[in-house]
Amino acid sequence: MRSTVRFGCGVILTVLIGASSAYAQDTLDEQLRQPVNREAVNRQRDVADQLLRLGERQVTQGDYVSAIRAWDQAVELYYEIGDVAAMERAYGSIGQAYAQLGDYTSAETAVRRQLAIARDNQNFTTQIFAWNTLGTFRFQRGAITSASQAYEEALSIASSSQSFEGIGLSLSNLGLLAYNRGDYDTAIDYYELAGNYRIRAGNIAGRANTSNNLGDAYFAQARQGKAIGAYRLGLSYGRDADDTRAQLHALDGLIDVYSARNDWTQVRYYLDSRIALTLDTDNDWWRLNTFKRLGEFFEATGELASAQVQYQQAYELARLLGYTNLEVELFNRLLTFQSREGDEN
């Protein structure tokens, strides 16, 4: 009489019921020592890799739900073949996708799974970035204390493993927390220290981001000269890194500082730089903000007809993109122009 025993990965062992236990054990050991079917494993990994790439394409199209579905399938396949490093990466992507959907609970669950794998494998780099990601998710949903704890944990791991990149990122995030609670002195201390580590790590884009955040903190304290220096440094590093987002942050900071000084020549200079970066792109959000800032500039300098044209373009984009609050703000500004025209008539 025969009995069939089925194991994972499609391995089927057949043993004779009633045969001696020694013979049965020898048969089992012999079959378990059979080489793994490398061709089947490679095929499975190829499918999982394709699912990862599919998810990446879907994210670029804004289809986060489909991306998560593809990555979940990839995780299952990686689990079956024991590729924990790929699972780790996939969970990180899943967490970011859930965050884009505003589902921070699911996002945190995915990153915690990524963190668990990284701990098992003693992957300190992933642990540092996972803790920073968890901190950011908590910060975005208003859990400031637990966000700070996550950043501190990331900083501790980064310091013990001497990761300059991890130290710089963690310090910069702690600075952001301090800035958002109005503790600008502490934020500045964190940012200045973070900037040094980001340079040591060779992270020019990160250095640009930290410099811009430092500029925000100085500007909040009305230390305009210091803010200008920080923003200019952020702009320079942003250009070196070809990071448009960092450049726009720096330009907007400089526009705000010089507007506060009523130095409209400098405002126009930096506005022209913003125009060059945004108006010929397909990024509607960047274009919308350029139109809005141009409207503010023309309104402040008394060129009301030009201001109205820019506000109108910004309003139409805000309505198209569904930014309701901004749409209302711009509509009210346009109404103000209409009432002015009525008064003149």
PDB file of N, CA and C in Angstrom, residues 21-57:
ATOM      1  N   SER A  21      10.555   1.463   9.207  1.00  0.00           N
ATOM      2  CA  SER A  21      10.711   2.903   9.455  1.00  0.00           C
ATOM      3  C   SER A  21      12.074   3.377   8.986  1.00  0.00           C
ATOM      4  N   ALA A  22      13.092   2.510   9.089  1.00  0.00           N
ATOM      5  CA  ALA A  22      14.434   2.910   8.667  1.00  0.00           C
ATOM      6  C   ALA A  22      14.459   3.153   7.158  1.00  0.00           C
ATOM      7  N   TYR A  23      13.782   2.252   6.419  1.00  0.00           N
ATOM      8  CA  TYR A  23      13.745   2.414   4.959  1.00  0.00           C
ATOM      9  C   TYR A  23      12.982   3.677   4.572  1.00  0.00           C
ATOM     10  N   ALA A  24      11.845   3.917   5.272  1.00  0.00           N
ATOM     11  CA  ALA A  24      11.046   5.103   4.975  1.00  0.00           C
ATOM     12  C   ALA A  24      11.850   6.368   5.231  1.00  0.00           C
ATOM     13  N   GLN A  25      12.593   6.398   6.331  1.00  0.00           N
ATOM     14  CA  GLN A  25      13.386   7.585   6.655  1.00  0.00           C
ATOM     15  C   GLN A  25      14.490   7.796   5.629  1.00  0.00           C
ATOM     16  N   ASP A  26      15.126   6.685   5.215  1.00  0.00           N
ATOM     17  CA  ASP A  26      16.166   6.810   4.210  1.00  0.00           C
ATOM     18  C   ASP A  26      15.616   7.372   2.913  1.00  0.00           C
ATOM     19  N   THR A  27      14.403   6.878   2.546  1.00  0.00           N
ATOM     20  CA  THR A  27      13.770   7.379   1.313  1.00  0.00           C
ATOM     21  C   THR A  27      13.466   8.862   1.415  1.00  0.00           C
ATOM     22  N   LEU A  28      12.942   9.294   2.558  1.00  0.00           N
ATOM     23  CA  LEU A  28      12.605  10.703   2.781  1.00  0.00           C
ATOM     24  C   LEU A  28      13.854  11.567   2.701  1.00  0.00           C
ATOM     25  N   ASP A  29      14.911  11.155   3.415  1.00  0.00           N
ATOM     26  CA  ASP A  29      16.143  11.940   3.415  1.00  0.00           C
ATOM     27  C   ASP A  29      16.727  12.047   2.018  1.00  0.00           C
ATOM     28  N   GLU A  30      16.665  10.932   1.294  1.00  0.00           N
ATOM     29  CA  GLU A  30      17.226  10.912  -0.047  1.00  0.00           C
ATOM     30  C   GLU A  30      16.487  11.882  -0.972  1.00  0.00           C
ATOM     31  N   GLN A  31      15.151  11.920  -0.859  1.00  0.00           N
ATOM     32  CA  GLN A  31      14.367  12.783  -1.745  1.00  0.00           C
ATOM     33  C   GLN A  31      14.523  14.254  -1.360  1.00  0.00           C
ATOM     34  N   LEU A  32      14.631  14.527  -0.048  1.00  0.00           N
ATOM     35  CA  LEU A  32      14.821  15.911   0.369  1.00  0.00           C
ATOM     36  C   LEU A  32      16.180  16.454  -0.051  1.00  0.00           C
ATOM     37  N   ARG A  33      17.116  15.539  -0.298  1.00  0.00           N
ATOM     38  CA  ARG A  33      18.436  15.980  -0.736  1.00  0.00           C
ATOM     39  C   ARG A  33      18.492  16.219  -2.245  1.00  0.00           C
ATOM     40  N   GLN A  34      17.378  16.004  -2.915  1.00  0.00           N
ATOM     41  CA  GLN A  34      17.356  16.227  -4.361  1.00  0.00           C
ATOM     42  C   GLN A  34      17.584  17.713  -4.647  1.00  0.00           C
ATOM     43  N   PRO A  35      18.317  18.054  -5.694  1.00  0.00           N
ATOM     44  CA  PRO A  35      18.587  19.465  -6.004  1.00  0.00           C
ATOM     45  C   PRO A  35      17.300  20.241  -6.312  1.00  0.00           C
ATOM     46  N   VAL A  36      17.307  21.496  -5.908  1.00  0.00           N
ATOM     47  CA  VAL A  36      16.168  22.372  -6.176  1.00  0.00           C
ATOM     48  C   VAL A  36      16.056  22.590  -7.680  1.00  0.00           C
ATOM     49  N   ASN A  37      14.850  22.674  -8.158  1.00  0.00           N
ATOM     50  CA  ASN A  37      14.614  22.921  -9.571  1.00  0.00           C
ATOM     51  C   ASN A  37      14.903  24.394  -9.862  1.00  0.00           C
ATOM     52  N   ARG A  38      16.163  24.685 -10.217  1.00  0.00           N
ATOM     53  CA  ARG A  38      16.592  26.073 -10.405  1.00  0.00           C
ATOM     54  C   ARG A  38      15.832  26.750 -11.537  1.00  0.00           C
ATOM     55  N   GLU A  39      15.514  25.998 -12.551  1.00  0.00           N
ATOM     56  CA  GLU A  39      14.793  26.582 -13.688  1.00  0.00           C
ATOM     57  C   GLU A  39      13.421  27.092 -13.254  1.00  0.00           C
ATOM     58  N   ALA A  40      12.726  26.299 -12.427  1.00  0.00           N
ATOM     59  CA  ALA A  40      11.403  26.719 -11.941  1.00  0.00           C
ATOM     60  C   ALA A  40      11.509  27.937 -11.035  1.00  0.00           C
ATOM     61  N   VAL A  41      12.536  27.945 -10.174  1.00  0.00           N
ATOM     62  CA  VAL A  41      12.747  29.089  -9.283  1.00  0.00           C
ATOM     63  C   VAL A  41      13.019  30.348 -10.090  1.00  0.00           C
ATOM     64  N   ASN A  42      13.864  30.234 -11.100  1.00  0.00           N
ATOM     65  CA  ASN A  42      14.190  31.400 -11.921  1.00  0.00           C
ATOM     66  C   ASN A  42      12.969  31.927 -12.664  1.00  0.00           C
ATOM     67  N   ARG A  43      12.127  30.982 -13.144  1.00  0.00           N
ATOM     68  CA  ARG A  43      10.892  31.415 -13.817  1.00  0.00           C
ATOM     69  C   ARG A  43      10.008  32.190 -12.845  1.00  0.00           C
ATOM     70  N   GLN A  44       9.912  31.687 -11.615  1.00  0.00           N
ATOM     71  CA  GLN A  44       9.066  32.345 -10.619  1.00  0.00           C
ATOM     72  C   GLN A  44       9.618  33.730 -10.264  1.00  0.00           C
ATOM     73  N   ARG A  45      10.953  33.814 -10.164  1.00  0.00           N
ATOM     74  CA  ARG A  45      11.559  35.114  -9.865  1.00  0.00           C
ATOM     75  C   ARG A  45      11.329  36.091 -11.016  1.00  0.00           C
ATOM     76  N   ASP A  46      11.407  35.595 -12.254  1.00  0.00           N
ATOM     77  CA  ASP A  46      11.164  36.468 -13.416  1.00  0.00           C
ATOM     78  C   ASP A  46       9.748  37.039 -13.375  1.00  0.00           C
ATOM     79  N   VAL A  47       8.780  36.200 -13.021  1.00  0.00           N
ATOM     80  CA  VAL A  47       7.392  36.670 -12.940  1.00  0.00           C
ATOM     81  C   VAL A  47       7.263  37.721 -11.838  1.00  0.00           C
ATOM     82  N   ALA A  48       7.888  37.458 -10.690  1.00  0.00           N
ATOM     83  CA  ALA A  48       7.818  38.411  -9.579  1.00  0.00           C
ATOM     84  C   ALA A  48       8.468  39.736  -9.962  1.00  0.00           C
ATOM     85  N   ASP A  49       9.610  39.669 -10.638  1.00  0.00           N
ATOM     86  CA  ASP A  49      10.290  40.892 -11.074  1.00  0.00           C
ATOM     87  C   ASP A  49       9.428  41.679 -12.054  1.00  0.00           C
ATOM     88  N   GLN A  50       8.745  40.959 -12.937  1.00  0.00           N
ATOM     89  CA  GLN A  50       7.853  41.630 -13.884  1.00  0.00           C
ATOM     90  C   GLN A  50       6.704  42.329 -13.153  1.00  0.00           C
ATOM     91  N   LEU A  51       6.197  41.690 -12.100  1.00  0.00           N
ATOM     92  CA  LEU A  51       5.128  42.309 -11.307  1.00  0.00           C
ATOM     93  C   LEU A  51       5.629  43.566 -10.604  1.00  0.00           C
ATOM     94  N   LEU A  52       6.874  43.525 -10.140  1.00  0.00           N
ATOM     95  CA  LEU A  52       7.451  44.723  -9.525  1.00  0.00           C
ATOM     96  C   LEU A  52       7.510  45.869 -10.526  1.00  0.00           C
ATOM     97  N   ARG A  53       7.994  45.574 -11.714  1.00  0.00           N
ATOM     98  CA  ARG A  53       8.097  46.619 -12.742  1.00  0.00           C
ATOM     99  C   ARG A  53       6.719  47.109 -13.168  1.00  0.00           C
ATOM    100  N   LEU A  54       5.756  46.195 -13.234  1.00  0.00           N
ATOM    101  CA  LEU A  54       4.386  46.584 -13.565  1.00  0.00           C
ATOM    102  C   LEU A  54       3.858  47.581 -12.531  1.00  0.00           C
ATOM    103  N   GLY A  55       4.096  47.285 -11.257  1.00  0.00           N
ATOM    104  CA  GLY A  55       3.661  48.192 -10.202  1.00  0.00           C
ATOM    105  C   GLY A  55       4.306  49.558 -10.325  1.00  0.00           C
ATOM    106  N   GLU A  56       5.587  49.588 -10.690  1.00  0.00           N
ATOM    107  CA  GLU A  56       6.282  50.862 -10.854  1.00  0.00           C
ATOM    108  C   GLU A  56       5.664  51.682 -11.980  1.00  0.00           C
ATOM    109  N   ARG A  57       5.313  51.007 -13.094  1.00  0.00           N
ATOM    110  CA  ARG A  57       4.664  51.720 -14.206  1.00  0.00           C
ATOM    111  C   ARG A  57       3.294  52.251 -13.789  1.00  0.00           C
TER     112      ARG A  57
END
